[in-house]
PDB file of C-alpha atoms in Angstrom:
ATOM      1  CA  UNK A1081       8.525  26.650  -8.487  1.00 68.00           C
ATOM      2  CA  UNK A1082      11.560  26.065 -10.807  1.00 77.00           C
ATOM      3  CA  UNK A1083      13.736  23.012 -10.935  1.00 93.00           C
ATOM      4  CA  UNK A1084      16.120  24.522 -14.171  1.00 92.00           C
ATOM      5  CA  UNK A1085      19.617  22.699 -13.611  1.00 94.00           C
ATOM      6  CA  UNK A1086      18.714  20.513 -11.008  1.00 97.00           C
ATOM      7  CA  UNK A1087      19.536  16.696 -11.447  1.00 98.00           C
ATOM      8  CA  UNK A1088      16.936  14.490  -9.575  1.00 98.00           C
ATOM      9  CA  UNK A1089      17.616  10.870  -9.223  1.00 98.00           C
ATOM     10  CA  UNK A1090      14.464   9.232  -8.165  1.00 98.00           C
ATOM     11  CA  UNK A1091      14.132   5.238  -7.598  1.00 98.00           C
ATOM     12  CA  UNK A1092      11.302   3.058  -7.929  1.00 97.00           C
ATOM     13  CA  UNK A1093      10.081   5.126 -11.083  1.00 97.00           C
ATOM     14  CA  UNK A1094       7.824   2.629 -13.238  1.00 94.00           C
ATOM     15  CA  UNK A1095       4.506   3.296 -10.129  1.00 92.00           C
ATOM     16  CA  UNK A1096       3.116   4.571  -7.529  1.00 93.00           C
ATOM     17  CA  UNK A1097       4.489   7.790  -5.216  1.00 96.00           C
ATOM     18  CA  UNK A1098       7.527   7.130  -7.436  1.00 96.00           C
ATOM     19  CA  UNK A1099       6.157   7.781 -11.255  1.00 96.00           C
ATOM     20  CA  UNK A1100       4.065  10.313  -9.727  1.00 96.00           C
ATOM     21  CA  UNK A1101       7.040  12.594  -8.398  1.00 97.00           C
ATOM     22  CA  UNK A1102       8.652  11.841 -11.892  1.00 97.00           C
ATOM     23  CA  UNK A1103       6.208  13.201 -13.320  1.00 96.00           C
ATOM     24  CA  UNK A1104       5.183  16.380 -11.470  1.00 96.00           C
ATOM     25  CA  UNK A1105       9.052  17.293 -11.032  1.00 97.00           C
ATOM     26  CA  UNK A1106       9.218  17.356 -15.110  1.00 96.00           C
ATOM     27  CA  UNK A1107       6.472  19.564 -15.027  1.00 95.00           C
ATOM     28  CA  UNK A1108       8.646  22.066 -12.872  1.00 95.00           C
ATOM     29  CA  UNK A1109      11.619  22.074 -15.029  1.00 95.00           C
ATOM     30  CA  UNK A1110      14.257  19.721 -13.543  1.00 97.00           C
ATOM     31  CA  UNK A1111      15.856  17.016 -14.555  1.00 97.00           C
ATOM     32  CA  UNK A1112      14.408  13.420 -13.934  1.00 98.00           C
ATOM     33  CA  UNK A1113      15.966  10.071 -14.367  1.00 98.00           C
ATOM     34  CA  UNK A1114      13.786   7.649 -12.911  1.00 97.00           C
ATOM     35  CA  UNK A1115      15.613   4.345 -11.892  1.00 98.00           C
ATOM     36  CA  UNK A1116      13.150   1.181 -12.493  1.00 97.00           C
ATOM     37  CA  UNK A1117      13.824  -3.016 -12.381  1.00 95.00           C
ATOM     38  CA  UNK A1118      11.374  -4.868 -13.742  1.00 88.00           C
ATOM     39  CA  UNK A1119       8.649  -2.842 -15.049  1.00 85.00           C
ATOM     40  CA  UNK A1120       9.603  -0.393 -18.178  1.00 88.00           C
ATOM     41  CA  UNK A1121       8.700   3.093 -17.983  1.00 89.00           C
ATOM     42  CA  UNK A1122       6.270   4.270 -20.750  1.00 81.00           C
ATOM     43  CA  UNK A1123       6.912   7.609 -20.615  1.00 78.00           C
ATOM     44  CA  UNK A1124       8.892  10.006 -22.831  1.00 80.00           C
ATOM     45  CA  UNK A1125       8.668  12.643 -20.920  1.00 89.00           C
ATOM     46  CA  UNK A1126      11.599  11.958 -18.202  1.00 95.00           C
ATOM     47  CA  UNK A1127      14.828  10.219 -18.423  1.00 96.00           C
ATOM     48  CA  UNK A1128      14.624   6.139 -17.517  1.00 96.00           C
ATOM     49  CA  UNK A1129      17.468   4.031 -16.533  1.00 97.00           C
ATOM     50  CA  UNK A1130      17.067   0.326 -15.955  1.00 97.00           C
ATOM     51  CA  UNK A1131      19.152  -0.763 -12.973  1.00 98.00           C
ATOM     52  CA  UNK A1132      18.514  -3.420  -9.932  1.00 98.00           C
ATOM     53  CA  UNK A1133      19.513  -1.115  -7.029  1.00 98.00           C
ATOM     54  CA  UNK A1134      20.082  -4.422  -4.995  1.00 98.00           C
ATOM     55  CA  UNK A1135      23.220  -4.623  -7.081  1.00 98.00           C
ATOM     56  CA  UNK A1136      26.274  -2.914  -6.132  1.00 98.00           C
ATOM     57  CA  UNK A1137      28.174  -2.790 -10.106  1.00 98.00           C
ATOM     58  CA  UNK A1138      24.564  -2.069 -11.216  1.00 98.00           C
ATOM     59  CA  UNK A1139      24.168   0.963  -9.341  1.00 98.00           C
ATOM     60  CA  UNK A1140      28.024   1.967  -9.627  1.00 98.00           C
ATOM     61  CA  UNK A1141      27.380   1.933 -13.353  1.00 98.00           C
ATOM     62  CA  UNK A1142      23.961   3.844 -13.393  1.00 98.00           C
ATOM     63  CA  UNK A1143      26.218   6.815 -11.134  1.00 98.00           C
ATOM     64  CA  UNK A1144      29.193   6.332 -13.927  1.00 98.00           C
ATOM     65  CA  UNK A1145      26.737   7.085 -16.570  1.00 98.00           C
ATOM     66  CA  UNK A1146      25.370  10.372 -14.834  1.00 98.00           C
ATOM     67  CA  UNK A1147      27.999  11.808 -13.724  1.00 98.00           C
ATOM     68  CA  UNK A1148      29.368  11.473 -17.610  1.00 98.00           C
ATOM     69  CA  UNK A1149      26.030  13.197 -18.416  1.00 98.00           C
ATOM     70  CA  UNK A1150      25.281  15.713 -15.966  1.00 97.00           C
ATOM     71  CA  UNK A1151      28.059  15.941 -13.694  1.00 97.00           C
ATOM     72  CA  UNK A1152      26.260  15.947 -10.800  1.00 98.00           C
ATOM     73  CA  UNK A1153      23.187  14.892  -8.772  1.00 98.00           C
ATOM     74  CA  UNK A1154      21.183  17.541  -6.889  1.00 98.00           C
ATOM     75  CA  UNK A1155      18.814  15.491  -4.871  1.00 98.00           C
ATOM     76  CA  UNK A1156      18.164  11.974  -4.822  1.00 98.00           C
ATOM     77  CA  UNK A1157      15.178  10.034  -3.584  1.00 98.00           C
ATOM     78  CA  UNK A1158      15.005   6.596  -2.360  1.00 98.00           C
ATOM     79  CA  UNK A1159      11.342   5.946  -3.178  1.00 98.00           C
ATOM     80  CA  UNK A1160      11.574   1.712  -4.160  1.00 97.00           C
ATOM     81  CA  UNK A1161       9.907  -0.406  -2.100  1.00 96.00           C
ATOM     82  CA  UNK A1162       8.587  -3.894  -1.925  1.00 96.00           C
ATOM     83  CA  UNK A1163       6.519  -5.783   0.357  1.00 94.00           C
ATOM     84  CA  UNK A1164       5.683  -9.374   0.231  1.00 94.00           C
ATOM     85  CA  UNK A1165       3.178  -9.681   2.590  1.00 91.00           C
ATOM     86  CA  UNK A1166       1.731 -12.946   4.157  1.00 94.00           C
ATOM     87  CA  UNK A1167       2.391 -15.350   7.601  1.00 95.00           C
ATOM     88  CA  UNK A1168       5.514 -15.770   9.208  1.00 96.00           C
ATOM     89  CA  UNK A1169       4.874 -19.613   8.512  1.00 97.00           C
ATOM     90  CA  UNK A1170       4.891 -19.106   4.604  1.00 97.00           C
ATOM     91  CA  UNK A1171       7.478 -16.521   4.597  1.00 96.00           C
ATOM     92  CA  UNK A1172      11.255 -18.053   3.759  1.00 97.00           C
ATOM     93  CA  UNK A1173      14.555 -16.597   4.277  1.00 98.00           C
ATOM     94  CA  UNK A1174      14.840 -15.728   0.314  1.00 98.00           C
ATOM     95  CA  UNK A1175      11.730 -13.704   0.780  1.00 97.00           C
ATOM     96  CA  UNK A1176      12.593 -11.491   4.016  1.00 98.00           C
ATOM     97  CA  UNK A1177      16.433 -11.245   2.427  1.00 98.00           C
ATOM     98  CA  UNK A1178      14.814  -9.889  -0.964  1.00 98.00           C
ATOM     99  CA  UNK A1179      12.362  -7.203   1.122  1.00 98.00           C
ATOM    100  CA  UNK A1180      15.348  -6.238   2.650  1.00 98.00           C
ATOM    101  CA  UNK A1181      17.317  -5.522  -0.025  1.00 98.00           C
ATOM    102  CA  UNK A1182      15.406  -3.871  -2.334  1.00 98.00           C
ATOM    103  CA  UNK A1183      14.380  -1.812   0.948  1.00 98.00           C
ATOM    104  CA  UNK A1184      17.324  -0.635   3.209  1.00 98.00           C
ATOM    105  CA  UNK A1185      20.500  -2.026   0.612  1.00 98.00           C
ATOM    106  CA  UNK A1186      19.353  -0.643  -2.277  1.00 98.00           C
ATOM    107  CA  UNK A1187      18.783   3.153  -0.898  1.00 98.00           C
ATOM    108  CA  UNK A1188      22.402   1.683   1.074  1.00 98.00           C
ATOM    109  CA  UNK A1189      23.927   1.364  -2.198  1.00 98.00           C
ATOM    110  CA  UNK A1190      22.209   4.233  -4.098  1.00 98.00           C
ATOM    111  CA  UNK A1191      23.511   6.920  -1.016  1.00 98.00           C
ATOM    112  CA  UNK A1192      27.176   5.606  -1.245  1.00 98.00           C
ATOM    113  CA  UNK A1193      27.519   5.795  -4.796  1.00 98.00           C
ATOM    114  CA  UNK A1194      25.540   8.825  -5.595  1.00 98.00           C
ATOM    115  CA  UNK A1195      27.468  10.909  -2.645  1.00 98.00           C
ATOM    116  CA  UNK A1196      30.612  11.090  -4.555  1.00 97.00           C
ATOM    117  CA  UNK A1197      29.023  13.510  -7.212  1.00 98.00           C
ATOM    118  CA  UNK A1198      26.315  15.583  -4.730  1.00 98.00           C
ATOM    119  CA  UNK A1199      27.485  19.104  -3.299  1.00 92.00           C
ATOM    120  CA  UNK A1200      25.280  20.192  -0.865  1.00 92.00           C
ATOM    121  CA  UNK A1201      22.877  18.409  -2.192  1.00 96.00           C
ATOM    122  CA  UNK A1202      19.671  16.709  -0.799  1.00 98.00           C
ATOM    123  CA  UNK A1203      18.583  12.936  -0.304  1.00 98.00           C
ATOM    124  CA  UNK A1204      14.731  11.616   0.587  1.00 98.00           C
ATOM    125  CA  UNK A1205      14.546   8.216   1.808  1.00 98.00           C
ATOM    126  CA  UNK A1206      10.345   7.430   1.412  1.00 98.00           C
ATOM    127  CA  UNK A1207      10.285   5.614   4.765  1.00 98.00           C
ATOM    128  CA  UNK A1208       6.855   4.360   6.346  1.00 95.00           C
ATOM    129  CA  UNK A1209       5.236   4.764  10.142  1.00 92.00           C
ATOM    130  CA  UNK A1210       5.154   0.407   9.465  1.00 91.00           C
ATOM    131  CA  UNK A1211       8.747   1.470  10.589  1.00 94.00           C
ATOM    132  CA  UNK A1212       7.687   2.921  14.149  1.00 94.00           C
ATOM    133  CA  UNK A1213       4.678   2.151  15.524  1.00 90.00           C
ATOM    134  CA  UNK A1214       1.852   0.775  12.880  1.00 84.00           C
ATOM    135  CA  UNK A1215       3.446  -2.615  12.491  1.00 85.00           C
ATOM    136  CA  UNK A1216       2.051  -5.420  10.690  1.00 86.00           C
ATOM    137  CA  UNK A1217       2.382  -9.080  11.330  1.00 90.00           C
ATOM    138  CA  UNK A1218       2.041 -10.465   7.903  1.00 92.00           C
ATOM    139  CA  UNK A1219       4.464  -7.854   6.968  1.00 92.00           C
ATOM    140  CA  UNK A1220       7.614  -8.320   9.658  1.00 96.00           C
ATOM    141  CA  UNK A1221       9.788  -8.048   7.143  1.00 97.00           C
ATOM    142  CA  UNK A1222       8.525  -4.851   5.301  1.00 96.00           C
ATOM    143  CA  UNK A1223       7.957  -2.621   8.963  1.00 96.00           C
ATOM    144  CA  UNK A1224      11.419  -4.189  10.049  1.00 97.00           C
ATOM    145  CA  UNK A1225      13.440  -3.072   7.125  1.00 98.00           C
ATOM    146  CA  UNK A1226      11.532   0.920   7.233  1.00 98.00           C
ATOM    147  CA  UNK A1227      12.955   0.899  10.091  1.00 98.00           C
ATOM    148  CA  UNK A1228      16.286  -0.094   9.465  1.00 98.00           C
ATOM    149  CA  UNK A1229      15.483   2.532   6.804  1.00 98.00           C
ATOM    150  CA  UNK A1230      14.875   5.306   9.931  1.00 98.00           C
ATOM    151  CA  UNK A1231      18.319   4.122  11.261  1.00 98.00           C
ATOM    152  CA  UNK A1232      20.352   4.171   7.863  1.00 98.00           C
ATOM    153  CA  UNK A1233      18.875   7.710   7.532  1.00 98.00           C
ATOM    154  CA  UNK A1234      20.351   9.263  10.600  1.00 98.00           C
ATOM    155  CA  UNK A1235      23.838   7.702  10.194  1.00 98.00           C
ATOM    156  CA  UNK A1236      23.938   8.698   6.663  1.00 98.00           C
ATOM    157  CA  UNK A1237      23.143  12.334   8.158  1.00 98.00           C
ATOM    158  CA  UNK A1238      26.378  11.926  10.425  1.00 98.00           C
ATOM    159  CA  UNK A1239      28.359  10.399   7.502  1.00 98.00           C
ATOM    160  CA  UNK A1240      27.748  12.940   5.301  1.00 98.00           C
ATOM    161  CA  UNK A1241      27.233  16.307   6.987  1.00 97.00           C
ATOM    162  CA  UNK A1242      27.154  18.788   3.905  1.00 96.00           C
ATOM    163  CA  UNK A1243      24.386  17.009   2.512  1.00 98.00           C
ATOM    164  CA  UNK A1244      20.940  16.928   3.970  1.00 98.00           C
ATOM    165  CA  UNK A1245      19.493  13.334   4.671  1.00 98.00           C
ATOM    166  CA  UNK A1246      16.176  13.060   6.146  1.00 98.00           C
ATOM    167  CA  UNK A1247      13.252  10.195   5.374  1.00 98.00           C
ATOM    168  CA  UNK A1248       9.930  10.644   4.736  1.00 98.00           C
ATOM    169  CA  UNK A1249       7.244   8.386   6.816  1.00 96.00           C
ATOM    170  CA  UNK A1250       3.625   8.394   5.578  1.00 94.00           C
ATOM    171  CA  UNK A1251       1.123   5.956   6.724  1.00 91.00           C
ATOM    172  CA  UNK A1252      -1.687   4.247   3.579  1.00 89.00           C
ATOM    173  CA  UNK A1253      -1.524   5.779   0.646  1.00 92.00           C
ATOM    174  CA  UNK A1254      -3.422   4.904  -2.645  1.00 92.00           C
ATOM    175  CA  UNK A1255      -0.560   3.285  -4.681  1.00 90.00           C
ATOM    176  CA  UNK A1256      -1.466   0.617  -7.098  1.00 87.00           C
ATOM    177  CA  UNK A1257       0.170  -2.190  -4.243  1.00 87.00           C
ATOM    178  CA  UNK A1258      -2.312  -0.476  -1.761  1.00 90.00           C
ATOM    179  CA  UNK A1259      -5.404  -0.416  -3.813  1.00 89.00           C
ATOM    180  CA  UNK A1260      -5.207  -4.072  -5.077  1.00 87.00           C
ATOM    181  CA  UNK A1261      -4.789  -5.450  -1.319  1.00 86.00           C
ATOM    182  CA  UNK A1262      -8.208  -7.444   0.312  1.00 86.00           C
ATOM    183  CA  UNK A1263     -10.308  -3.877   0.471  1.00 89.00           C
ATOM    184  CA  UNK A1264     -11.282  -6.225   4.132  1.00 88.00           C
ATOM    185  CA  UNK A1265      -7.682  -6.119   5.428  1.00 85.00           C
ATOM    186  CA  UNK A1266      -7.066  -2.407   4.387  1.00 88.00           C
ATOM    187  CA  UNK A1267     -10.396  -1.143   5.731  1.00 88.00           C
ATOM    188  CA  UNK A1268      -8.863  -2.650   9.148  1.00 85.00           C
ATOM    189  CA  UNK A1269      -5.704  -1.350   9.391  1.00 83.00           C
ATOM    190  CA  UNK A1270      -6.794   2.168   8.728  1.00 86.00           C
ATOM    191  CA  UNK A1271      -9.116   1.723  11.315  1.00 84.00           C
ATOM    192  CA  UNK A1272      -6.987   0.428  13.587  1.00 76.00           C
ATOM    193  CA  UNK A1273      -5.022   3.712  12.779  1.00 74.00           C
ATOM    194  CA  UNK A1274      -7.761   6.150  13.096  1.00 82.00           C
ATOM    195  CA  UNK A1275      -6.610   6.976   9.268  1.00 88.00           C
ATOM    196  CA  UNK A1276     -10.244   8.482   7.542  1.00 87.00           C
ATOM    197  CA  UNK A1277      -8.647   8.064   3.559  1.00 92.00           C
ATOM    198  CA  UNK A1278      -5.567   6.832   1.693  1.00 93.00           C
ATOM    199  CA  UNK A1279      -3.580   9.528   1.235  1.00 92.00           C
ATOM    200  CA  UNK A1280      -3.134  10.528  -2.225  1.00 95.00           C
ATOM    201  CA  UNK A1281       0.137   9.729  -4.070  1.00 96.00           C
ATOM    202  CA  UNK A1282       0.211  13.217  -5.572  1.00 96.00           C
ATOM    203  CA  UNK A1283       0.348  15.040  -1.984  1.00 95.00           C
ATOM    204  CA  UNK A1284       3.369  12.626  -0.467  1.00 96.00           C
ATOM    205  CA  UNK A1285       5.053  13.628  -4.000  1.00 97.00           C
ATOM    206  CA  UNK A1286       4.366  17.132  -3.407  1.00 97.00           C
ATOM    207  CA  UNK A1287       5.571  16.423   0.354  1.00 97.00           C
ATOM    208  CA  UNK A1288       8.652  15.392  -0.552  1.00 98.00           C
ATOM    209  CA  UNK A1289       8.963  18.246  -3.258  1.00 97.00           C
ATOM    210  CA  UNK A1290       8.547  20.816  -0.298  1.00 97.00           C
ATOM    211  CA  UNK A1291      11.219  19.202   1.801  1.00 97.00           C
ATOM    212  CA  UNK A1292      13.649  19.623  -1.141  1.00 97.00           C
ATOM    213  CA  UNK A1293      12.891  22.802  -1.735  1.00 96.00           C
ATOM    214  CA  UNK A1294      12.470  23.868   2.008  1.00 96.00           C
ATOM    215  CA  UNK A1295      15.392  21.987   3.080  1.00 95.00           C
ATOM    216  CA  UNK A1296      16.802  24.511   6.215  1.00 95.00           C
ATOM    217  CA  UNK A1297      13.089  23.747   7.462  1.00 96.00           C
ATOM    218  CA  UNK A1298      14.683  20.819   8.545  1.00 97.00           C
ATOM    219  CA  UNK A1299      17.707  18.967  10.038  1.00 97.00           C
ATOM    220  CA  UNK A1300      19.258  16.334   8.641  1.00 98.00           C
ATOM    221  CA  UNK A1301      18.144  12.589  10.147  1.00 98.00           C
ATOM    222  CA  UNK A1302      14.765  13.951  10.220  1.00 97.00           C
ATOM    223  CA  UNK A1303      11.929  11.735  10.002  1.00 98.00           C
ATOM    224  CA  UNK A1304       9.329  13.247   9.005  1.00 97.00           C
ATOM    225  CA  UNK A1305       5.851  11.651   9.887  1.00 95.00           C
ATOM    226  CA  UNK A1306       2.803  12.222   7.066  1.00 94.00           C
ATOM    227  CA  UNK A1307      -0.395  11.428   9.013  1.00 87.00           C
ATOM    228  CA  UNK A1308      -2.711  14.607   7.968  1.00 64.00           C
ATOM    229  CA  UNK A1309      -5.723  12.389   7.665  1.00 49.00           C
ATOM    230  CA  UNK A1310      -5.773  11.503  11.618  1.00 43.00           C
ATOM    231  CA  UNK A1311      -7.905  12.325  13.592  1.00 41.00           C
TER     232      UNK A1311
END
């Protein structure tokens, strides 16, 4: 596997499936800038950029300054995510805005901008089943905006037809988020979707690798589902 000359953009860098796909891409070759917020990367080994993807002259400028650099972007993957999770009844507009934001504008903002300099190029929207059948009530705002995610995927596909747009949808996997949650709560919901183990961070990064590199195995506004530990 070789990733010489190819210009991966990948968001939501600084943890979880993010840092992980960072990492294992520089491994093959290609080359990473990982797009964090809040949290600084500590790691030399890939490219960092600090930009809010929720803002639109944030993320115009991060696209300015690689296209001065590289020219081009090969694939980009939406991977940043956030989830405030709690009841309806302590939830507040700012809170479900900011979910939805970071969630469905910011890989909104990051496709728009980062279209102008991909040829044929590939983009990876890390979606979630929350987003189509494993909802949550404490987390309304997090399954509603994956799926606005699904949506945004397939008319991105029709809006831009020489690239090749699809989403990615696992179900629990052992981020950092995942692993600090009430081990009570998380126990249930995996029961409650007959899912045996987290999945690993290092096989959705790999997932998402093969669906780069396999690309024609799929069409574009795919959404691919990543369940292999049902039953």
């Amino acid at each position: 596997m070789n990733f010489e000359n190819v210009v991966i953009v990948v968001t939501g860098a600084s943890g979880g499936i993010g840092y992980t796909l960072c990492s294992i891409l520089t491994k093959y070759g290609a080359t990473v800038i990982g797009v964090y917020n809040k949290n600084k990367i500590k790691n030399n080994d890939f490219e960092t950029y600090k930009c809010n993807i929720t803002k639109e002259k944030e993320v115009e400028k991060l696209i300015n300054y690689i296209k001065s650099k590289y020219q081009k972007i090969d694939v980009l993957v939406n991977c940043a995510a956030l989830s405030i999770d709690d009841d309806i009844y302590n939830k507040n507009a700012k809170d479900f805005l900011d979910v939805l934001n970071v969630n469905l504008v910011g890989p909104f903002l990051m496709t728009k901008y980062a279209s102008v300099i991909m040829d044929n190029g590939v983009i990876i929207n890390v979606s979630s089943t929350d987003g189509q059948d494993t909802y949550s009530p404490i987390s309304m705002d997090y399954c509603a905006s994956k799926a606005g995610l699904d949506n945004l995927t397939k008319n991105m596909a029709k809006r831009f037809p020489k690239l090749k747009i699809c989403a990615l949808a696992p179900v629990w996997v052992n981020t950092e988020a995942v692993l600090e949650m009430d081990p009570r709560y998380l126990e249930e919901e995996m029961e409650k979707h007959h899912q045996k183990e987290l999945l690993r961070k290092e096989d959705v990064a790999l997932k998402i690798i093969e669906m780069v590199i396999n690309n024609d195995d799929y069409i574009t506004g795919d959404i691919v589902r990543m369940e292999n530990n049902y039953e």
